[in-house]
Amino acid sequence: MTKNEYLSAEHRQFVKKIKLRKLAVTGTQIGVLCVFMLLWEVLAATNVIDPFLMSCPSRVWATLCDLYYDGQLFHHVWISLYETVLGFLIGTVAGTLIAVLMWWSKWIREVFEPYVVVLNSLPKIALGPLIIVWAGTGQKAIVTMAVLISVIVTIITMLGGFLQTSPEKILLMRTMNANKAQIFLKLVFPSNMTTLASCLKINVGMAWIGSIMGEYLSSKAGLGYLIVYGGQVFKMDLVMTCTIVLCVLAGGMYFLVSLLEKFLVRWQN
Amino acid sequence: MTNILALQDVSMTYYTKTSQTQAIKNLSLEVKKGEFMSILGPSGCGKTTLLSLISGTLKPTEGKITLNGKEIDGTTTEIGYMLQRDHLFEWRTIYKNITLGLEIQHKLTGENLDHCERLIEKYGLKDFVKHYPNQLSGGMRQRVALIRTLALNPDVLLLDEPFSALDFQTRLQVCDDVHAIIKSEGKTAVLVTHDISEAISMSDRIAILTSRPATLKRIHETNLQNVKTPLLRREAPTFAKQFETLWKEVKNDEK
């Protein structure tokens, strides 16, 4: 807002209105969270809901502090985060590369399309036992799960975007004597930055599903492990705490991806 | 004037699983160096197919097309193609859009970039080189598209209804603009259109095509070379008469 001094009074009014509205939205968002927490706490304190089953904010906070002072919190967070980010990166990169291959060769695309469609509909958790047998019970299996879940969606989303590239723009490239690699690198890929961004956003969720599901199946540490453990020994405080930590992590990762999106489609503004 | 582009007995047939369609039949046509020729015909008569053939993106089923005496085989930078929309790449700056062709050709040499700079300066795009396409008006974008085509220094420009996406006001302006630029660069141009007044106002000669399969019906001379701009040509005394003649000819062919 360096040009503020040139704005007319009406314009300034208009800008102020937009800013106020944005502030109101953020304020209400925080308000909703506070009211929810307060209600939860009060209902639990007055025993309207059973704090043993439903937990409550103060118990979550206490559990969080315990985990932190034990040095356990970051141990588990790092393990889950590592699995998720690794699965996210491998899934996205591999999926995009496969999509490139399927865009490049119509033959490959036509042959493998039904397989991709079937794999997409298949609930990947069904492969859990197989993955454990093949990749072992360690982190490898969990990362494999995260990759499997994100890779298929990536292939479908990216290929869809690639194939929707304007045929006239491709014609334009051809009249400039561009070869297929140039058409891809200078037109098809850059014109799909929005697709890539939405794909990354989907994959944040997919990778978390994969890693937590993987930890449910077999793990010795991680947030998913803690949740399952908490459920088994009926420590609902632990389950709630881990779920909330998970929310924060997933939200943070989504935020980072949104920043990346702004960079990828910076020409739009 | 010598012929720069010649089509000899060109035919083009498309095949689908269930049918075959002849789009062009035994079409012969010559375009002289430096002239502005329009190709006019009823809609769907195969005009765009014709441009694809000349640009080398399609191969004719029969006949041959020569540019400067050499048969066209595949795309060549001696022919520049301007499409119905500007198709600027939104993620590239205006400068990067203009130099796209040179980049593809690996010809980003000092001499070629100087040529671009000259075009940019001459045609008033200097202030916009760092802008992105969505910051420009429709008319300006079309001008950038033309300069992008000219950056590769083609001998012949193919224009495929390049004004059809613009509103009428802008269209008249851009017609003048494009016409002036093409004439001042001394380029040969082939414009495909179904807009009769556009054809008369822009061109030296008009090739009238029949409906599908397209073949040459007649060549019409506009004799308006001494009137400078397309806008002024629309006010020329013979304009209305020419319009009527051509309109009847094209209409008779529309089914």
Short mmCIF file of N, CA and C in Angstrom, two decimals, chain A residues 28-188:
data_model
loop_
_atom_site.label_atom_id
_atom_site.label_comp_id
_atom_site.label_asym_id
_atom_site.label_seq_id
_atom_site.Cartn_x
_atom_site.Cartn_y
_atom_site.Cartn_z
N THR A 28 -13.99 -13.92 14.06
CA THR A 28 -15.04 -14.90 14.30
C THR A 28 -14.48 -16.31 14.33
N GLN A 29 -13.52 -16.59 13.41
CA GLN A 29 -12.90 -17.91 13.37
C GLN A 29 -12.26 -18.24 14.72
N ILE A 30 -11.50 -17.26 15.25
CA ILE A 30 -10.86 -17.48 16.54
C ILE A 30 -11.93 -17.61 17.63
N GLY A 31 -12.97 -16.79 17.51
CA GLY A 31 -14.07 -16.83 18.47
C GLY A 31 -14.73 -18.21 18.53
N VAL A 32 -15.01 -18.78 17.34
CA VAL A 32 -15.65 -20.10 17.27
C VAL A 32 -14.79 -21.12 18.01
N LEU A 33 -13.47 -21.06 17.78
CA LEU A 33 -12.55 -22.00 18.42
C LEU A 33 -12.60 -21.84 19.94
N CYS A 34 -12.58 -20.56 20.41
CA CYS A 34 -12.58 -20.29 21.84
C CYS A 34 -13.88 -20.79 22.48
N VAL A 35 -15.00 -20.49 21.82
CA VAL A 35 -16.30 -20.91 22.35
C VAL A 35 -16.35 -22.44 22.45
N PHE A 36 -15.86 -23.09 21.40
CA PHE A 36 -15.85 -24.56 21.36
C PHE A 36 -15.04 -25.12 22.52
N MET A 37 -13.84 -24.57 22.73
CA MET A 37 -12.95 -25.02 23.80
C MET A 37 -13.60 -24.81 25.17
N LEU A 38 -14.15 -23.60 25.30
CA LEU A 38 -14.76 -23.23 26.57
C LEU A 38 -15.92 -24.17 26.90
N LEU A 39 -16.78 -24.39 25.90
CA LEU A 39 -17.95 -25.25 26.06
C LEU A 39 -17.51 -26.65 26.45
N TRP A 40 -16.51 -27.12 25.74
CA TRP A 40 -15.97 -28.47 25.96
C TRP A 40 -15.48 -28.59 27.41
N GLU A 41 -14.70 -27.57 27.82
CA GLU A 41 -14.13 -27.57 29.16
C GLU A 41 -15.24 -27.53 30.24
N VAL A 42 -16.20 -26.62 30.03
CA VAL A 42 -17.27 -26.43 31.03
C VAL A 42 -18.12 -27.68 31.13
N LEU A 43 -18.50 -28.24 29.95
CA LEU A 43 -19.35 -29.44 29.95
C LEU A 43 -18.64 -30.59 30.64
N ALA A 44 -17.32 -30.69 30.43
CA ALA A 44 -16.56 -31.77 31.06
C ALA A 44 -16.44 -31.52 32.56
N ALA A 45 -16.21 -30.26 32.95
CA ALA A 45 -16.02 -29.92 34.36
C ALA A 45 -17.31 -30.16 35.14
N THR A 46 -18.46 -29.90 34.51
CA THR A 46 -19.74 -30.10 35.19
C THR A 46 -20.27 -31.51 34.98
N ASN A 47 -19.45 -32.36 34.37
CA ASN A 47 -19.79 -33.77 34.17
C ASN A 47 -21.00 -34.02 33.28
N VAL A 48 -21.34 -33.03 32.43
CA VAL A 48 -22.40 -33.26 31.45
C VAL A 48 -21.89 -34.29 30.43
N ILE A 49 -20.64 -34.14 30.05
CA ILE A 49 -20.00 -35.19 29.24
C ILE A 49 -18.92 -35.82 30.10
N ASP A 50 -18.64 -37.07 29.83
CA ASP A 50 -17.67 -37.79 30.65
C ASP A 50 -16.25 -37.45 30.22
N PRO A 51 -15.49 -36.74 31.04
CA PRO A 51 -14.13 -36.35 30.63
C PRO A 51 -13.22 -37.56 30.40
N PHE A 52 -13.56 -38.67 30.97
CA PHE A 52 -12.75 -39.86 30.76
C PHE A 52 -12.89 -40.36 29.32
N LEU A 53 -14.10 -40.23 28.76
CA LEU A 53 -14.33 -40.67 27.38
C LEU A 53 -14.04 -39.56 26.38
N MET A 54 -14.42 -38.32 26.73
CA MET A 54 -14.37 -37.23 25.76
C MET A 54 -13.15 -36.33 25.97
N SER A 55 -12.43 -36.53 27.07
CA SER A 55 -11.32 -35.65 27.43
C SER A 55 -11.81 -34.20 27.54
N CYS A 56 -10.89 -33.28 27.76
CA CYS A 56 -11.26 -31.87 27.77
C CYS A 56 -10.00 -31.04 27.60
N PRO A 57 -10.12 -29.77 27.19
CA PRO A 57 -8.94 -28.98 26.86
C PRO A 57 -7.86 -28.98 27.94
N SER A 58 -8.25 -28.87 29.21
CA SER A 58 -7.22 -28.81 30.25
C SER A 58 -6.45 -30.13 30.33
N ARG A 59 -7.16 -31.26 30.15
CA ARG A 59 -6.48 -32.56 30.19
C ARG A 59 -5.60 -32.75 28.96
N VAL A 60 -6.09 -32.22 27.82
CA VAL A 60 -5.27 -32.29 26.60
C VAL A 60 -3.98 -31.51 26.82
N TRP A 61 -4.12 -30.32 27.40
CA TRP A 61 -2.95 -29.47 27.65
C TRP A 61 -1.97 -30.19 28.58
N ALA A 62 -2.51 -30.79 29.65
CA ALA A 62 -1.66 -31.51 30.61
C ALA A 62 -0.92 -32.66 29.91
N THR A 63 -1.66 -33.40 29.08
CA THR A 63 -1.05 -34.52 28.36
C THR A 63 0.06 -34.03 27.43
N LEU A 64 -0.26 -32.91 26.77
CA LEU A 64 0.72 -32.32 25.85
C LEU A 64 2.00 -31.96 26.60
N CYS A 65 1.83 -31.33 27.77
CA CYS A 65 2.99 -30.93 28.57
C CYS A 65 3.79 -32.16 29.01
N ASP A 66 3.07 -33.19 29.47
CA ASP A 66 3.73 -34.44 29.88
C ASP A 66 4.57 -35.00 28.74
N LEU A 67 3.92 -35.08 27.57
CA LEU A 67 4.61 -35.63 26.40
C LEU A 67 5.86 -34.82 26.09
N TYR A 68 5.69 -33.49 26.22
CA TYR A 68 6.80 -32.60 25.90
C TYR A 68 7.95 -32.80 26.88
N TYR A 69 7.64 -32.83 28.20
CA TYR A 69 8.71 -32.95 29.19
C TYR A 69 9.37 -34.32 29.16
N ASP A 70 8.62 -35.34 28.74
CA ASP A 70 9.20 -36.67 28.55
C ASP A 70 10.17 -36.69 27.38
N GLY A 71 10.05 -35.66 26.55
CA GLY A 71 10.83 -35.67 25.31
C GLY A 71 10.18 -36.57 24.27
N GLN A 72 8.96 -37.03 24.56
CA GLN A 72 8.29 -37.96 23.64
C GLN A 72 7.61 -37.22 22.49
N LEU A 73 7.10 -36.03 22.80
CA LEU A 73 6.28 -35.31 21.82
C LEU A 73 6.99 -35.18 20.48
N PHE A 74 8.18 -34.56 20.53
CA PHE A 74 8.87 -34.31 19.26
C PHE A 74 9.40 -35.58 18.63
N HIS A 75 9.72 -36.57 19.46
CA HIS A 75 10.14 -37.87 18.92
C HIS A 75 9.05 -38.42 17.99
N HIS A 76 7.82 -38.46 18.49
CA HIS A 76 6.72 -39.01 17.69
C HIS A 76 6.35 -38.09 16.53
N VAL A 77 6.35 -36.78 16.82
CA VAL A 77 6.00 -35.82 15.76
C VAL A 77 6.98 -35.95 14.59
N TRP A 78 8.27 -35.99 14.92
CA TRP A 78 9.28 -36.05 13.86
C TRP A 78 9.13 -37.31 13.02
N ILE A 79 8.86 -38.44 13.72
CA ILE A 79 8.72 -39.69 12.97
C ILE A 79 7.56 -39.62 11.99
N SER A 80 6.41 -39.15 12.48
CA SER A 80 5.24 -39.06 11.59
C SER A 80 5.47 -38.05 10.48
N LEU A 81 6.07 -36.93 10.86
CA LEU A 81 6.30 -35.87 9.88
C LEU A 81 7.25 -36.35 8.79
N TYR A 82 8.31 -37.06 9.24
CA TYR A 82 9.29 -37.58 8.30
C TYR A 82 8.63 -38.53 7.30
N GLU A 83 7.83 -39.47 7.82
CA GLU A 83 7.16 -40.43 6.94
C GLU A 83 6.23 -39.73 5.96
N THR A 84 5.48 -38.75 6.50
CA THR A 84 4.50 -38.06 5.66
C THR A 84 5.18 -37.25 4.56
N VAL A 85 6.17 -36.45 4.96
CA VAL A 85 6.83 -35.58 3.98
C VAL A 85 7.53 -36.43 2.92
N LEU A 86 8.17 -37.51 3.36
CA LEU A 86 8.86 -38.38 2.40
C LEU A 86 7.84 -39.00 1.43
N GLY A 87 6.74 -39.51 1.99
CA GLY A 87 5.69 -40.11 1.16
C GLY A 87 5.10 -39.08 0.20
N PHE A 88 4.90 -37.88 0.72
CA PHE A 88 4.35 -36.77 -0.06
C PHE A 88 5.27 -36.45 -1.25
N LEU A 89 6.57 -36.32 -0.95
CA LEU A 89 7.51 -35.95 -2.01
C LEU A 89 7.64 -37.06 -3.05
N ILE A 90 7.85 -38.30 -2.57
CA ILE A 90 8.01 -39.41 -3.52
C ILE A 90 6.73 -39.58 -4.35
N GLY A 91 5.59 -39.54 -3.66
CA GLY A 91 4.31 -39.73 -4.35
C GLY A 91 4.08 -38.67 -5.42
N THR A 92 4.35 -37.42 -5.07
CA THR A 92 4.10 -36.33 -6.01
C THR A 92 5.06 -36.41 -7.20
N VAL A 93 6.34 -36.59 -6.90
CA VAL A 93 7.33 -36.61 -7.98
C VAL A 93 7.10 -37.82 -8.89
N ALA A 94 6.94 -39.00 -8.29
CA ALA A 94 6.75 -40.21 -9.09
C ALA A 94 5.45 -40.11 -9.89
N GLY A 95 4.40 -39.65 -9.24
CA GLY A 95 3.11 -39.53 -9.93
C GLY A 95 3.21 -38.58 -11.11
N THR A 96 3.89 -37.44 -10.90
CA THR A 96 4.03 -36.48 -11.99
C THR A 96 4.84 -37.08 -13.14
N LEU A 97 5.92 -37.79 -12.79
CA LEU A 97 6.76 -38.39 -13.84
C LEU A 97 5.96 -39.43 -14.65
N ILE A 98 5.16 -40.22 -13.94
CA ILE A 98 4.34 -41.22 -14.66
C ILE A 98 3.32 -40.50 -15.55
N ALA A 99 2.75 -39.40 -15.03
CA ALA A 99 1.79 -38.63 -15.82
C ALA A 99 2.47 -38.08 -17.08
N VAL A 100 3.72 -37.63 -16.93
CA VAL A 100 4.47 -37.11 -18.09
C VAL A 100 4.62 -38.22 -19.14
N LEU A 101 4.98 -39.39 -18.66
CA LEU A 101 5.16 -40.53 -19.56
C LEU A 101 3.86 -40.84 -20.30
N MET A 102 2.76 -40.81 -19.54
CA MET A 102 1.47 -41.14 -20.15
C MET A 102 0.97 -40.03 -21.07
N TRP A 103 1.42 -38.81 -20.83
CA TRP A 103 1.09 -37.72 -21.77
C TRP A 103 1.91 -37.89 -23.04
N TRP A 104 3.16 -38.24 -22.84
CA TRP A 104 4.11 -38.33 -23.95
C TRP A 104 3.69 -39.40 -24.96
N SER A 105 3.34 -40.56 -24.44
CA SER A 105 3.04 -41.67 -25.33
C SER A 105 1.57 -42.05 -25.23
N LYS A 106 0.86 -41.82 -26.32
CA LYS A 106 -0.56 -42.15 -26.36
C LYS A 106 -0.73 -43.65 -26.15
N TRP A 107 0.23 -44.41 -26.67
CA TRP A 107 0.17 -45.86 -26.56
C TRP A 107 0.19 -46.29 -25.09
N ILE A 108 1.17 -45.79 -24.36
CA ILE A 108 1.27 -46.12 -22.93
C ILE A 108 -0.01 -45.69 -22.21
N ARG A 109 -0.48 -44.52 -22.57
CA ARG A 109 -1.68 -44.00 -21.91
C ARG A 109 -2.87 -44.94 -22.11
N GLU A 110 -3.07 -45.31 -23.38
CA GLU A 110 -4.23 -46.15 -23.68
C GLU A 110 -4.12 -47.50 -23.00
N VAL A 111 -2.91 -48.05 -22.96
CA VAL A 111 -2.73 -49.37 -22.36
C VAL A 111 -2.94 -49.32 -20.85
N PHE A 112 -2.39 -48.29 -20.19
CA PHE A 112 -2.37 -48.32 -18.73
C PHE A 112 -3.54 -47.60 -18.05
N GLU A 113 -4.36 -46.91 -18.86
CA GLU A 113 -5.47 -46.17 -18.27
C GLU A 113 -6.37 -47.04 -17.38
N PRO A 114 -6.84 -48.20 -17.86
CA PRO A 114 -7.73 -49.00 -17.00
C PRO A 114 -7.06 -49.44 -15.70
N TYR A 115 -5.76 -49.71 -15.75
CA TYR A 115 -5.06 -50.12 -14.53
C TYR A 115 -5.05 -49.00 -13.51
N VAL A 116 -4.79 -47.78 -14.01
CA VAL A 116 -4.77 -46.63 -13.11
C VAL A 116 -6.15 -46.42 -12.49
N VAL A 117 -7.18 -46.57 -13.33
CA VAL A 117 -8.54 -46.37 -12.83
C VAL A 117 -8.87 -47.38 -11.74
N VAL A 118 -8.51 -48.65 -11.97
CA VAL A 118 -8.80 -49.69 -10.98
C VAL A 118 -8.02 -49.42 -9.69
N LEU A 119 -6.74 -49.09 -9.84
CA LEU A 119 -5.91 -48.82 -8.66
C LEU A 119 -6.44 -47.63 -7.87
N ASN A 120 -7.04 -46.67 -8.61
CA ASN A 120 -7.57 -45.50 -7.93
C ASN A 120 -8.77 -45.86 -7.07
N SER A 121 -9.61 -46.77 -7.59
CA SER A 121 -10.81 -47.14 -6.83
C SER A 121 -10.48 -48.09 -5.69
N LEU A 122 -9.38 -48.79 -5.81
CA LEU A 122 -9.01 -49.77 -4.78
C LEU A 122 -8.68 -49.07 -3.46
N PRO A 123 -9.29 -49.51 -2.35
CA PRO A 123 -8.88 -48.93 -1.07
C PRO A 123 -7.47 -49.43 -0.73
N LYS A 124 -6.54 -48.50 -0.69
CA LYS A 124 -5.12 -48.89 -0.58
C LYS A 124 -4.80 -49.65 0.70
N ILE A 125 -5.65 -49.47 1.73
CA ILE A 125 -5.39 -50.15 3.00
C ILE A 125 -5.46 -51.67 2.82
N ALA A 126 -6.21 -52.08 1.77
CA ALA A 126 -6.31 -53.52 1.50
C ALA A 126 -4.94 -54.09 1.17
N LEU A 127 -4.05 -53.23 0.71
CA LEU A 127 -2.70 -53.69 0.36
C LEU A 127 -1.79 -53.76 1.59
N GLY A 128 -2.30 -53.28 2.72
CA GLY A 128 -1.50 -53.20 3.94
C GLY A 128 -0.70 -54.46 4.25
N PRO A 129 -1.38 -55.61 4.39
CA PRO A 129 -0.65 -56.85 4.71
C PRO A 129 0.44 -57.16 3.70
N LEU A 130 0.13 -56.94 2.42
CA LEU A 130 1.13 -57.19 1.38
C LEU A 130 2.34 -56.29 1.56
N ILE A 131 2.07 -55.01 1.82
CA ILE A 131 3.16 -54.06 1.97
C ILE A 131 4.05 -54.47 3.13
N ILE A 132 3.42 -54.88 4.22
CA ILE A 132 4.22 -55.27 5.40
C ILE A 132 5.10 -56.47 5.09
N VAL A 133 4.53 -57.43 4.34
CA VAL A 133 5.32 -58.60 3.98
C VAL A 133 6.48 -58.21 3.06
N TRP A 134 6.17 -57.33 2.11
CA TRP A 134 7.20 -56.97 1.13
C TRP A 134 8.22 -55.98 1.68
N ALA A 135 7.72 -54.93 2.37
CA ALA A 135 8.63 -53.85 2.76
C ALA A 135 9.06 -53.96 4.21
N GLY A 136 8.56 -54.94 4.93
CA GLY A 136 8.94 -55.08 6.34
C GLY A 136 8.00 -54.29 7.22
N THR A 137 8.23 -54.36 8.53
CA THR A 137 7.30 -53.71 9.44
C THR A 137 7.78 -52.32 9.85
N GLY A 138 8.86 -51.88 9.29
CA GLY A 138 9.42 -50.60 9.73
C GLY A 138 8.81 -49.42 9.01
N GLN A 139 9.58 -48.33 9.03
CA GLN A 139 9.11 -47.09 8.40
C GLN A 139 8.94 -47.23 6.90
N LYS A 140 9.69 -48.15 6.32
CA LYS A 140 9.61 -48.37 4.88
C LYS A 140 8.17 -48.66 4.47
N ALA A 141 7.52 -49.53 5.23
CA ALA A 141 6.14 -49.91 4.92
C ALA A 141 5.22 -48.70 5.01
N ILE A 142 5.47 -47.86 6.02
CA ILE A 142 4.59 -46.70 6.22
C ILE A 142 4.76 -45.70 5.09
N VAL A 143 6.03 -45.44 4.71
CA VAL A 143 6.27 -44.51 3.60
C VAL A 143 5.67 -45.08 2.32
N THR A 144 5.81 -46.39 2.12
CA THR A 144 5.23 -47.03 0.94
C THR A 144 3.73 -46.78 0.89
N MET A 145 3.08 -46.91 2.03
CA MET A 145 1.65 -46.68 2.10
C MET A 145 1.31 -45.24 1.69
N ALA A 146 2.06 -44.27 2.25
CA ALA A 146 1.83 -42.86 1.93
C ALA A 146 2.05 -42.60 0.44
N VAL A 147 3.07 -43.25 -0.12
CA VAL A 147 3.36 -43.07 -1.55
C VAL A 147 2.21 -43.64 -2.38
N LEU A 148 1.81 -44.87 -2.04
CA LEU A 148 0.76 -45.54 -2.82
C LEU A 148 -0.52 -44.72 -2.86
N ILE A 149 -0.85 -44.12 -1.72
CA ILE A 149 -2.10 -43.38 -1.66
C ILE A 149 -2.01 -42.08 -2.46
N SER A 150 -0.85 -41.42 -2.44
CA SER A 150 -0.77 -40.14 -3.15
C SER A 150 -0.42 -40.29 -4.63
N VAL A 151 0.26 -41.37 -5.00
CA VAL A 151 0.78 -41.45 -6.37
C VAL A 151 -0.33 -41.57 -7.41
N ILE A 152 -1.35 -42.37 -7.12
CA ILE A 152 -2.40 -42.59 -8.12
C ILE A 152 -3.20 -41.31 -8.37
N VAL A 153 -3.54 -40.62 -7.28
CA VAL A 153 -4.28 -39.36 -7.43
C VAL A 153 -3.44 -38.37 -8.23
N THR A 154 -2.14 -38.35 -7.94
CA THR A 154 -1.25 -37.44 -8.67
C THR A 154 -1.28 -37.75 -10.17
N ILE A 155 -1.15 -39.03 -10.51
CA ILE A 155 -1.15 -39.41 -11.93
C ILE A 155 -2.43 -38.91 -12.59
N ILE A 156 -3.57 -39.18 -11.96
CA ILE A 156 -4.85 -38.83 -12.59
C ILE A 156 -5.00 -37.31 -12.71
N THR A 157 -4.67 -36.59 -11.63
CA THR A 157 -4.83 -35.13 -11.66
C THR A 157 -3.89 -34.49 -12.68
N MET A 158 -2.61 -34.87 -12.62
CA MET A 158 -1.63 -34.23 -13.51
C MET A 158 -1.88 -34.59 -14.97
N LEU A 159 -2.18 -35.85 -15.23
CA LEU A 159 -2.44 -36.26 -16.61
C LEU A 159 -3.65 -35.51 -17.16
N GLY A 160 -4.69 -35.42 -16.33
CA GLY A 160 -5.88 -34.68 -16.73
C GLY A 160 -5.52 -33.25 -17.13
N GLY A 161 -4.69 -32.61 -16.31
CA GLY A 161 -4.26 -31.25 -16.60
C GLY A 161 -3.45 -31.18 -17.89
N PHE A 162 -2.49 -32.09 -18.02
CA PHE A 162 -1.63 -32.09 -19.22
C PHE A 162 -2.48 -32.22 -20.49
N LEU A 163 -3.46 -33.13 -20.43
CA LEU A 163 -4.25 -33.41 -21.64
C LEU A 163 -5.20 -32.26 -21.97
N GLN A 164 -5.43 -31.38 -20.99
CA GLN A 164 -6.34 -30.27 -21.26
C GLN A 164 -5.63 -29.04 -21.80
N THR A 165 -4.35 -29.14 -22.04
CA THR A 165 -3.61 -28.02 -22.60
C THR A 165 -4.26 -27.62 -23.93
N SER A 166 -4.46 -26.32 -24.11
CA SER A 166 -5.14 -25.83 -25.29
C SER A 166 -4.49 -26.35 -26.58
N PRO A 167 -5.25 -27.04 -27.43
CA PRO A 167 -4.69 -27.57 -28.68
C PRO A 167 -4.18 -26.46 -29.59
N GLU A 168 -4.82 -25.28 -29.50
CA GLU A 168 -4.35 -24.17 -30.34
C GLU A 168 -2.96 -23.72 -29.91
N LYS A 169 -2.72 -23.73 -28.60
CA LYS A 169 -1.40 -23.33 -28.13
C LYS A 169 -0.36 -24.35 -28.59
N ILE A 170 -0.74 -25.63 -28.59
CA ILE A 170 0.18 -26.66 -29.08
C ILE A 170 0.46 -26.44 -30.56
N LEU A 171 -0.62 -26.09 -31.31
CA LEU A 171 -0.45 -25.80 -32.74
C LEU A 171 0.51 -24.63 -32.93
N LEU A 172 0.33 -23.60 -32.09
CA LEU A 172 1.21 -22.44 -32.16
C LEU A 172 2.67 -22.86 -31.97
N MET A 173 2.90 -23.71 -30.96
CA MET A 173 4.26 -24.19 -30.71
C MET A 173 4.78 -24.96 -31.92
N ARG A 174 3.90 -25.77 -32.51
CA ARG A 174 4.34 -26.56 -33.67
C ARG A 174 4.69 -25.66 -34.85
N THR A 175 3.91 -24.59 -35.05
CA THR A 175 4.24 -23.71 -36.17
C THR A 175 5.56 -22.99 -35.92
N MET A 176 5.98 -22.95 -34.66
CA MET A 176 7.30 -22.37 -34.36
C MET A 176 8.37 -23.45 -34.38
N ASN A 177 7.98 -24.62 -34.88
CA ASN A 177 8.94 -25.72 -35.04
C ASN A 177 9.39 -26.36 -33.73
N ALA A 178 8.56 -26.26 -32.71
CA ALA A 178 8.95 -26.82 -31.41
C ALA A 178 8.86 -28.34 -31.45
N ASN A 179 9.80 -29.01 -30.80
CA ASN A 179 9.70 -30.46 -30.69
C ASN A 179 8.90 -30.82 -29.44
N LYS A 180 8.67 -32.12 -29.28
CA LYS A 180 7.76 -32.55 -28.21
C LYS A 180 8.27 -32.15 -26.82
N ALA A 181 9.57 -32.26 -26.62
CA ALA A 181 10.15 -31.90 -25.32
C ALA A 181 9.93 -30.42 -25.05
N GLN A 182 10.11 -29.59 -26.08
CA GLN A 182 9.91 -28.15 -25.90
C GLN A 182 8.45 -27.83 -25.63
N ILE A 183 7.56 -28.53 -26.37
CA ILE A 183 6.13 -28.32 -26.13
C ILE A 183 5.80 -28.64 -24.68
N PHE A 184 6.41 -29.71 -24.17
CA PHE A 184 6.13 -30.06 -22.78
C PHE A 184 6.71 -29.05 -21.80
N LEU A 185 8.00 -28.75 -21.98
CA LEU A 185 8.69 -27.92 -21.00
C LEU A 185 8.27 -26.46 -21.04
N LYS A 186 7.95 -25.96 -22.24
CA LYS A 186 7.64 -24.54 -22.34
C LYS A 186 6.14 -24.26 -22.32
N LEU A 187 5.34 -25.28 -22.61
CA LEU A 187 3.89 -25.02 -22.63
C LEU A 187 3.11 -25.90 -21.66
N VAL A 188 3.15 -27.21 -21.88
CA VAL A 188 2.26 -28.10 -21.13
C VAL A 188 2.52 -28.03 -19.63
#
